[in-house]
Structures are given as C-alpha cells and as structure tokens.
Coordinates of C-alpha atoms and ligand atoms in Angstrom, one line a residue:
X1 CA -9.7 79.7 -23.3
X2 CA -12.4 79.7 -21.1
X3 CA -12.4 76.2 -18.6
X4 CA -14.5 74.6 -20.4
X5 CA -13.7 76.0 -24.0
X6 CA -15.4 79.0 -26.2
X7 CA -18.3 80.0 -27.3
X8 CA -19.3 79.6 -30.7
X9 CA -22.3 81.2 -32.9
X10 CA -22.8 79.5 -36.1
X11 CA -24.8 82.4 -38.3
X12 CA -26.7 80.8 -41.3
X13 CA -26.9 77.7 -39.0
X14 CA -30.6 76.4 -41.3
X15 CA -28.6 76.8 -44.7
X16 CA -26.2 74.3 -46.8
X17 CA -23.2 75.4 -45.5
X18 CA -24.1 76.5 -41.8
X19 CA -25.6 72.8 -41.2
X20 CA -22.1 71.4 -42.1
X21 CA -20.5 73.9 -40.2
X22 CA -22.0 72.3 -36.8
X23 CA -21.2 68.6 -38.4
X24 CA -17.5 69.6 -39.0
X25 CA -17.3 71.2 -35.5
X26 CA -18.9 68.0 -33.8
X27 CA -16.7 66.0 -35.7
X28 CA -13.4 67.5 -35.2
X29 CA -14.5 68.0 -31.6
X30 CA -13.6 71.8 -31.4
X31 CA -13.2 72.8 -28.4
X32 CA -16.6 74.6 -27.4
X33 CA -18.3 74.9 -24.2
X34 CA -21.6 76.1 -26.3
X35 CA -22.7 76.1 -29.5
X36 CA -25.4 78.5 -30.6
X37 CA -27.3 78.8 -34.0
X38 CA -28.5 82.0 -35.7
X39 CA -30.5 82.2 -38.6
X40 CA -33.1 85.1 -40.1
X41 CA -36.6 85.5 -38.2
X42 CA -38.0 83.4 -40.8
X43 CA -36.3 80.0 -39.3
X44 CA -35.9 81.4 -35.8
X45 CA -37.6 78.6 -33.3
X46 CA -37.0 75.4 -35.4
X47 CA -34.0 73.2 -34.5
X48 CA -30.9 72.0 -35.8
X49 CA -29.0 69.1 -34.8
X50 CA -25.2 69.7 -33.3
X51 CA -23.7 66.6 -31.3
X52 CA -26.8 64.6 -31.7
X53 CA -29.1 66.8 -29.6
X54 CA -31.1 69.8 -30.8
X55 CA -30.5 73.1 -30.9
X56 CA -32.9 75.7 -30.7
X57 CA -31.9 78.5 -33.6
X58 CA -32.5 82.5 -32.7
X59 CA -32.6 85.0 -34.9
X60 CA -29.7 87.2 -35.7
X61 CA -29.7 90.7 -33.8
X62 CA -27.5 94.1 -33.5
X63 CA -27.4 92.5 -29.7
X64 CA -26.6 88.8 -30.4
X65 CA -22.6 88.4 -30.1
X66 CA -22.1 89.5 -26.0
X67 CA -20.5 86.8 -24.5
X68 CA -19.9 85.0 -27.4
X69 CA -15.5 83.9 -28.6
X70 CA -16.3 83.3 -32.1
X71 CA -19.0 83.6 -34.9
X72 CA -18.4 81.6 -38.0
X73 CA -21.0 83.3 -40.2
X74 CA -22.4 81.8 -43.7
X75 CA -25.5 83.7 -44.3
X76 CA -25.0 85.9 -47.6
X77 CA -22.9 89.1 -48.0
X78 CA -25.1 91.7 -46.7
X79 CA -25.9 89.8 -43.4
X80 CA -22.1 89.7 -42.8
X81 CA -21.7 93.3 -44.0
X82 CA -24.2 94.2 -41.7
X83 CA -23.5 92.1 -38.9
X84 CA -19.4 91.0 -38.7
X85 CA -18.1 94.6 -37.7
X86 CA -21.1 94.5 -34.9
X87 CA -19.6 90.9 -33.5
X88 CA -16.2 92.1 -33.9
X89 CA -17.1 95.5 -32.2
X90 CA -18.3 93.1 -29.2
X91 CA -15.1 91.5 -29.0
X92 CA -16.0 88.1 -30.4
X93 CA -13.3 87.1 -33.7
X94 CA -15.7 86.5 -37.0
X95 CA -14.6 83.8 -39.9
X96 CA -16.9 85.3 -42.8
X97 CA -17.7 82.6 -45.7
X98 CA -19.6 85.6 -47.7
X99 CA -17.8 87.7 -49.9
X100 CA -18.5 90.7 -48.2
X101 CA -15.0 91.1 -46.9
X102 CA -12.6 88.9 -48.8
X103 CA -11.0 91.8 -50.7
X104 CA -10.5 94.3 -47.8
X105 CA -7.4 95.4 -47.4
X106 CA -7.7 95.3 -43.4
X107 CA -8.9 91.3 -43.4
X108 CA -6.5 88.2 -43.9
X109 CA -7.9 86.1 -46.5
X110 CA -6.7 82.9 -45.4
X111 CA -6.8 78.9 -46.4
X112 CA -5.1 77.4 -43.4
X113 CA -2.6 74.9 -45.8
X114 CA -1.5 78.4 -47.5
X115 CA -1.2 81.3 -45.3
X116 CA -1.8 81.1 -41.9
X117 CA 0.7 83.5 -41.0
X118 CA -2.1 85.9 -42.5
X119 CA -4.0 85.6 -39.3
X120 CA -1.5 87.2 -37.2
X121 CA -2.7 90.6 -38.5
X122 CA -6.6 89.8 -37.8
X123 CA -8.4 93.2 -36.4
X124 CA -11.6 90.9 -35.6
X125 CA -12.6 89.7 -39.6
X126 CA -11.3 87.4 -41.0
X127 CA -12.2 86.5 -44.3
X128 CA -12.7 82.3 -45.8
X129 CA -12.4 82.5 -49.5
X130 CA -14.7 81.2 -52.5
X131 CA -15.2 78.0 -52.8
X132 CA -13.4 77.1 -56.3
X133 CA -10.5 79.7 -54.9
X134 CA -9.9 77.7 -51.9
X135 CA -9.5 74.0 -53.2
X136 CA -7.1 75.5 -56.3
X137 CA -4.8 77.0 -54.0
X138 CA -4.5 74.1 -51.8
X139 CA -2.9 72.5 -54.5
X140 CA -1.3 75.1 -56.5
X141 CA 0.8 76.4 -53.5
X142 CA 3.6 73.7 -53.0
X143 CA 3.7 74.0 -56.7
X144 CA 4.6 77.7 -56.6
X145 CA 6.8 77.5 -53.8
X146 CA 9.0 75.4 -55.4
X147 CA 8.9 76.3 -59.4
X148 CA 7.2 80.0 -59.0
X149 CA 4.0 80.2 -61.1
X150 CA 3.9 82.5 -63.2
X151 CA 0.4 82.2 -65.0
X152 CA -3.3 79.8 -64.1
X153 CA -5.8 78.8 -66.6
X154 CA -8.4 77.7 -64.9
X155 CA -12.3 76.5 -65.8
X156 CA -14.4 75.6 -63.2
X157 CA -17.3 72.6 -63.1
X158 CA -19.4 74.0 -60.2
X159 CA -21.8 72.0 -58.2
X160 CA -25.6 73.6 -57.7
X161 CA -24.9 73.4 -53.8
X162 CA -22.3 76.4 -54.1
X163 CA -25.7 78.7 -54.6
X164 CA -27.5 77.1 -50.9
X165 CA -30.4 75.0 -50.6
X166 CA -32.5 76.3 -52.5
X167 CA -30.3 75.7 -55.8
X168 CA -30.4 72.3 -54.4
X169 CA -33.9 72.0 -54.5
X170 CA -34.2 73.2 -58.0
X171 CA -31.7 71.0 -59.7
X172 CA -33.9 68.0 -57.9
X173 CA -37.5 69.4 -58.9
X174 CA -36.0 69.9 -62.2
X175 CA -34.8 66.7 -63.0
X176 CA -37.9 65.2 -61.3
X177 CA -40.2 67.0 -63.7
X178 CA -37.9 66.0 -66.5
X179 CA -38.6 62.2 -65.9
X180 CA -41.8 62.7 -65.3
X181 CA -42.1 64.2 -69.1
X182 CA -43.0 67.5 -67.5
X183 CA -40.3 69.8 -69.1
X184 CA -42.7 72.4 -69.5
X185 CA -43.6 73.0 -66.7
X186 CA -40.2 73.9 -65.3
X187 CA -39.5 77.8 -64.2
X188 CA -35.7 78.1 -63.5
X189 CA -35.6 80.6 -60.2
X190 CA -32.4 80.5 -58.7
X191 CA -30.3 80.3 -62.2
X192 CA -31.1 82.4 -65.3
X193 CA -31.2 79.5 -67.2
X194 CA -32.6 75.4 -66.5
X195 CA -29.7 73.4 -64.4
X196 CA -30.8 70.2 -64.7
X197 CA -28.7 68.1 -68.0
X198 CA -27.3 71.7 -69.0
X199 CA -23.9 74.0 -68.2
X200 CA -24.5 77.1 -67.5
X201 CA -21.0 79.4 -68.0
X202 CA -22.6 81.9 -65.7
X203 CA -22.1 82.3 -61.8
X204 CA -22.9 85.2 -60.0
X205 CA -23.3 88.8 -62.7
X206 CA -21.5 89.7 -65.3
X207 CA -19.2 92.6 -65.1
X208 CA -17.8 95.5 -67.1
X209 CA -14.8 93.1 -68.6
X210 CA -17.5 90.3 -69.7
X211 CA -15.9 88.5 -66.7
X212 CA -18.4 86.7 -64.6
X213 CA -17.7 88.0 -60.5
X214 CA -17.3 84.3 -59.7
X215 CA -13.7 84.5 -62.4
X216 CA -12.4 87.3 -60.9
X217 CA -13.4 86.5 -57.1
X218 CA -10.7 83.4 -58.5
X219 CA -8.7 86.0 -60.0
X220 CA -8.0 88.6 -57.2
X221 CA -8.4 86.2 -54.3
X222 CA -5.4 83.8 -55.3
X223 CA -3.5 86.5 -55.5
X224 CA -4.2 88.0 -51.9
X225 CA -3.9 84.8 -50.7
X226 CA -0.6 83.2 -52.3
X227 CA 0.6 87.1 -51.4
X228 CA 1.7 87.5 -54.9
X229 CA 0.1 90.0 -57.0
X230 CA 2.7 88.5 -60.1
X231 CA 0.9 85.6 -60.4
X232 CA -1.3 85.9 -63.7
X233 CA -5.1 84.2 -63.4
X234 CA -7.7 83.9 -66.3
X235 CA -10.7 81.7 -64.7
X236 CA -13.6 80.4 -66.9
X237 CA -16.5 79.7 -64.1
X238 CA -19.3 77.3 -64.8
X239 CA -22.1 75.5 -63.4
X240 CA -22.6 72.0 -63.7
X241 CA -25.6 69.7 -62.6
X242 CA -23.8 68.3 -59.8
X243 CA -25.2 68.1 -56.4
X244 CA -21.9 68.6 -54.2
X245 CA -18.1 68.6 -55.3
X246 CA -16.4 71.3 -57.2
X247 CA -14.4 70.0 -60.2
X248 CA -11.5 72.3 -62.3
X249 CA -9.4 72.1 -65.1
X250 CA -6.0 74.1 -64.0
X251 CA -3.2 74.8 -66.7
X252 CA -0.4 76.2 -65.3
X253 CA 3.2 78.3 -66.5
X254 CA 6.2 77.8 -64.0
X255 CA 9.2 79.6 -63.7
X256 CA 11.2 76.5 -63.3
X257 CA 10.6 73.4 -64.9
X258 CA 8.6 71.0 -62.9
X259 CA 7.9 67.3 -64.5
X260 CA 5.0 65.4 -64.1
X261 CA 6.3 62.6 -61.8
X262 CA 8.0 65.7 -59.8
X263 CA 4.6 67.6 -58.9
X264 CA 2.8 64.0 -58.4
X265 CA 5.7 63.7 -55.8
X266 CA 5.5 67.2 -54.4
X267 CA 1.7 66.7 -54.3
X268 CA 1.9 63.7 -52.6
X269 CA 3.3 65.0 -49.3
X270 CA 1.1 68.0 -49.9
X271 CA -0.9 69.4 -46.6
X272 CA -4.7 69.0 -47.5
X273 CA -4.1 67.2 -50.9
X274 CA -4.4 63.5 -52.2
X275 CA -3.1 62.8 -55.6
X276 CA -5.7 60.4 -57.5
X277 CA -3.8 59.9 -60.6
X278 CA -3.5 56.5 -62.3
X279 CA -4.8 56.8 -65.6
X280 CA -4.0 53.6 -67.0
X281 CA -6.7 52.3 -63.9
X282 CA -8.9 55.1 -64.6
X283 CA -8.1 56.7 -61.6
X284 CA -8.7 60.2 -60.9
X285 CA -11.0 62.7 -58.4
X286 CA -14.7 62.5 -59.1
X287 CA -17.1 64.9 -57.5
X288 CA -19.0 61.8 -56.5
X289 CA -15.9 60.5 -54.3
X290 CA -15.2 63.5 -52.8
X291 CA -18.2 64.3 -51.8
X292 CA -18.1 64.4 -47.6
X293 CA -14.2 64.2 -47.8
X294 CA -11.9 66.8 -46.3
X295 CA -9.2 66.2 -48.8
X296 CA -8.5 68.5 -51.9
X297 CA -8.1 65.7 -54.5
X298 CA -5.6 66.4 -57.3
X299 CA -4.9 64.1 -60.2
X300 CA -4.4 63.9 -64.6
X301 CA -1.3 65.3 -64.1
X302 CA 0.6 65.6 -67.0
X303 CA 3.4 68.3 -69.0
X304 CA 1.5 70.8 -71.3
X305 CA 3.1 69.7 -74.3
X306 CA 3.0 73.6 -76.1
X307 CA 5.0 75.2 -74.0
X308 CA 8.2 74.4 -72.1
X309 CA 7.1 75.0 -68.3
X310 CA 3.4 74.1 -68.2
X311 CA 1.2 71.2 -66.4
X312 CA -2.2 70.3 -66.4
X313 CA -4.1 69.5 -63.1
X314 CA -7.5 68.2 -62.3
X315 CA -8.5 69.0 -58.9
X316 CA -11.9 68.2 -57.4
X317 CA -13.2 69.0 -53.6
X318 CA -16.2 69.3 -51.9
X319 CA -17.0 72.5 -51.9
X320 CA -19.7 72.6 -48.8
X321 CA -16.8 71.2 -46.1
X322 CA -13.1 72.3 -47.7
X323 CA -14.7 75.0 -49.9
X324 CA -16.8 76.7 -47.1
X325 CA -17.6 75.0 -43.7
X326 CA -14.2 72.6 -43.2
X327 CA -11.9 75.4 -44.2
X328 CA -13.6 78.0 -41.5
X329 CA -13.4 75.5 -39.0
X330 CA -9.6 75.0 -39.7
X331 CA -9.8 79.2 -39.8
X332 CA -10.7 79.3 -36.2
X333 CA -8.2 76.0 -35.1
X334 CA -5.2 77.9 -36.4
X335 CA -6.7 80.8 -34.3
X336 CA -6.4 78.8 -31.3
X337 CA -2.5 77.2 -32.1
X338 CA -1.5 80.7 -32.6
X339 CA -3.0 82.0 -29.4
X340 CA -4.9 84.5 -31.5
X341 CA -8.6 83.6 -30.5
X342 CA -9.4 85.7 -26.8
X343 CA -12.1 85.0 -24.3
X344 CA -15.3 88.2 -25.0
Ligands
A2P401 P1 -33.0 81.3 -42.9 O1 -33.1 79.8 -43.0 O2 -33.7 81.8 -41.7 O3 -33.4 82.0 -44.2 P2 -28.2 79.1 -47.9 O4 -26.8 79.6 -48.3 O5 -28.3 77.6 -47.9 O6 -29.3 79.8 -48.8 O7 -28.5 79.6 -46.4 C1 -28.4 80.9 -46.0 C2 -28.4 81.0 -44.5 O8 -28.4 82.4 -44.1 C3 -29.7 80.4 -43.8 O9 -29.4 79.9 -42.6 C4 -30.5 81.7 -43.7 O10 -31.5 81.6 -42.6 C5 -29.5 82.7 -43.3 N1 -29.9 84.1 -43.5 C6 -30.3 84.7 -44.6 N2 -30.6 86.0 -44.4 C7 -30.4 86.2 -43.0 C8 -30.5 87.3 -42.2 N3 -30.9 88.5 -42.6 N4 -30.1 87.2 -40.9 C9 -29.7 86.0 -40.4 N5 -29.5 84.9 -41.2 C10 -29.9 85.0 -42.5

C-alpha cells in the first residue's frame, strides 16, 4: 500500500449502486488516499458526494485506469466487458458487479463470508455475484458445510432498485399517477409490464429452457461459488414493487438431518447473517427493516414437513449494499488481508 493508501475508481459512480459504493467506502473508512468517480459522457462534469465533499465525475476512457489500485465498476455488462480487461491490462485489480464476467472460468466469483479463498487465483477480474445469489449463499453456506445440501428451491421477491435508477423512478411515477386516478396514462419503460401494485415473474429475458437469465444467473452462480457443481438449484425470479430489499423463499434438501432449532443455532453464529425468527411475536426480516443494513437477515425457519431432510428459510437483504455495493467493498478488503491488492 501506497503511504497514504490506494487509489480507488468507482465506475458507474451517478447510478444506484455506484452512489452507495462511495457511502459504503466512506463508512467503512477503506483505506484510500483518492477516490475518483467515472460515469458515461452523459453525467461527466456533475458531482457526487464521497466523505462529505464533492467529487467531480469524468467520463470512462480506454486511458482512465493509469495510476489507479482498484476499480470497483457497476455500470452495466458491456461497459465492464469493454472496460475491466483494459483496467486490469494497466495493472489496477477490477471487482465487476455486472454480469459480464461472473461465469468465466479465469475469474473468482466470490461473496467474502463464502469463498474468499477464491481470490487467491485473481488474474486482475474478479467477479461480485447477482444480487439474490449473493444474500442466499450467505445463509445457505454454514448450512451446507455442516449437513451437505443437496437440492434449493428458491423464489425470489425482487425490489425495483435491482434494475438502477431509472426502475426507481418508474415504480414512483407509477404509483404517483395511480393516486392521482391517472392509470392511463401510465407507459411501463423499464419493465414489460406496469410495476406499481403488480408481480412481475419476469427479470432479465427468457431463455431457450423457459428459464428467466435472472433463475439461472442463481442457478450456475451458487454453484461456482459454494464450489460444488452437486448442489441441485431450481430458482423462480420475480419482481416485486418494493423500493430496496430483496426478499426469498428458500426450501432446501440436506444430506444430514438438520432441525429447526439446530440451523436457528448454526445461523446465529453465522458470518454476515442475523436470524429474525420469532413467530409467535411476529418477528421475521422485512425488506423495510433491512433496508440500509449490512446484515443478511434470515428467519421462518421451520422443518419441511414432506420430506425427511428439508427446511424452509426466509431470507431478506438489501440488495444495493450486501447485494451489490457492500459485498464489492468487502471484495476488495479481503484483497488487502490477503496481500493480494498491489500498488499500479
Ligand atoms: P451515467 O449516469 O452517465 O449514465 P444504474 O444502474 O443506476 O442505471 O447506473 C448505471 C451507471 O453506469 C451510471 O453511473 C451510468 O452513468 C454508468 N454508465 C452507463 N453506461 C456507461 C458507459 N458507457 N461508460 C461509463 N459509465 C456508464
């Protein structure tokens, strides 16, 4: 490390998730001597805020990453497919939140609380998974360490802020214009369908199994993360008209019996989780109490009466800070514990 710590580009720095990746850095004090936002030409000029003072953003270039340690990028897959293997050519290390290189066979895919020992064999990408991957392995993997899990059910209740801003802005317009008894006048743009009071069990396209490539980012990611392609996933994805939080419904099959009380024990000392489960108080994770929380919250945990090794979770996270922004940050401290993040 440079003296006075590294230099970090923040790529995306205008949109939802880039914003919180400069909150989460202020607020976990990483250790950077400066901080520098990149964004398209569009937003190049305006400011965002990092440590209370403003920062001027520039626009992404071929030329942008000399001198910089470490680009946390989070503006859409062909920006990173265009621009990671050009900061990694320079020497700087790249945490990618797009998709663009999750399932490459030459970048760790890595959720710090899971495999960190995936970073060791980083050639300059590393990868941050989806969103709904991400919080479902945080809790699923003391589970399968100690009874082996052998098949996931999972269905997903996405918030709108997963898309960016501008999903954001159209679940607010839209439920605007609904009060306002102006239903007609609303043109869904950034879903196929209206968001606001609906569920819509479609994110991202549809591929040649029916599968939407939001399931089966869930599917093939948990395996390359967990490092066990055994583990058998079948992921219903669907969007919710919630601002921020991610909620799912995970049914699992172990190997091993595991009881109730035992996984609410297991999950208690769990890295990253917080049980919430109390039902007889009705308590249990809500998207609107983990919203702005680093914690993957885990609770309704109870035996799946049909079979003989099965258990029912609900987990719910925020999927702008663990989902995204909080896990790349956590990405690029491991990097620095294992000596793995060089000077450019
Ligand atoms: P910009 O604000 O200039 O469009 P979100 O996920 O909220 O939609 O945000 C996407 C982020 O990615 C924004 O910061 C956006 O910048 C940035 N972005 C989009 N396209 C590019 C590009 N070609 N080069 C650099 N940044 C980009």
């Amino acid at each position: 490390m440079k003296k006075d710590g590294y230099v970090v580009a923040v790529c995306g720095a205008t949109g939802a998730v880039g914003r919180v990746m400069l909150e989460v850095l202020a607020e976990r004090d990483f250790p950077a001597a400066e901080v520098i936002p990149f964004a398209s030409s569009r937003s190049a000029g305006s400011t965002v805020e990092y440590k209370g003072r403003e920062l001027t953003v520039r626009e992404l270039k071929e030329d942008s990453f000399a001198g910089i340690d470490l680009a946390l990028f989070s503006a859409g897959g062909s920006t990173s497919e265009k621009f990671a293997p050009l900061a990694a050519k320079a020497g700087c290390v790249v945490v990618d939140n797009s998709s663009a290189w999750r399932m490459d066979p030459g970048c760790p895919l890595v959720v710090p609380e899971v495999n960190p020992h995936d970073l060791a064999w980083h050639k300059g990408i590393i990868a941050n998974p989806n969103c709904s991957t991400i919080q479902m392995v945080v809790a699923l993997k003391p589970i399968h360490d100690a009874a082996g899990i052998r098949r996931i059910v999972v269905s997903t209740y996405q918030a709108v802020s997963g898309t960016g801003q501008k999903a954001i802005e159209e679940l607010a317009n839209q439920v605007q214009l609904m009060f306002n008894g102006r239903v007609e006048e609303i043109e869904p743009k950034v879903y196929p369908h209206r968001i606001a009071f609906n569920c819509l069990p479609q994110i991202d396209v549809f591929l040649d199994n029916d599968y939407t490539k939001e399931e089966m980012k869930m599917v093939n990611e948990t395996k390359k993360i967990m490092g066990d392609e055994s583990i058998r996933v079948t992921a219903t994805a669907v969007r919710v008209p919630v601002f921020f939080g991610h909620s799912e419904a995970v049914n699992i099959e172990t190997a091993k019996k595991l009881t109730a009380r035992d996984c609410r024990a297991l999950l208690s000392q769990a890295p990253g989780v917080r049980v919430l489960d109390n039902p007889s108080e009705r308590i249990y994770p809500m998207p609107i109490e983990a919203q702005g929380q680093d914690a993957t919250f885990v609770g309704r945990i109870r035996e799946d009466e049909t079979i003989d090794n099965g258990l029912n979770l609900w987990v719910v996270s925020d999927n702008i800070r663990k989902g995204a922004a909080l896990n790349a940050v956590q990405i690029a401290e491991k990097l620095i514990e294992m000596n793995l993040l060089r000077v450019a």
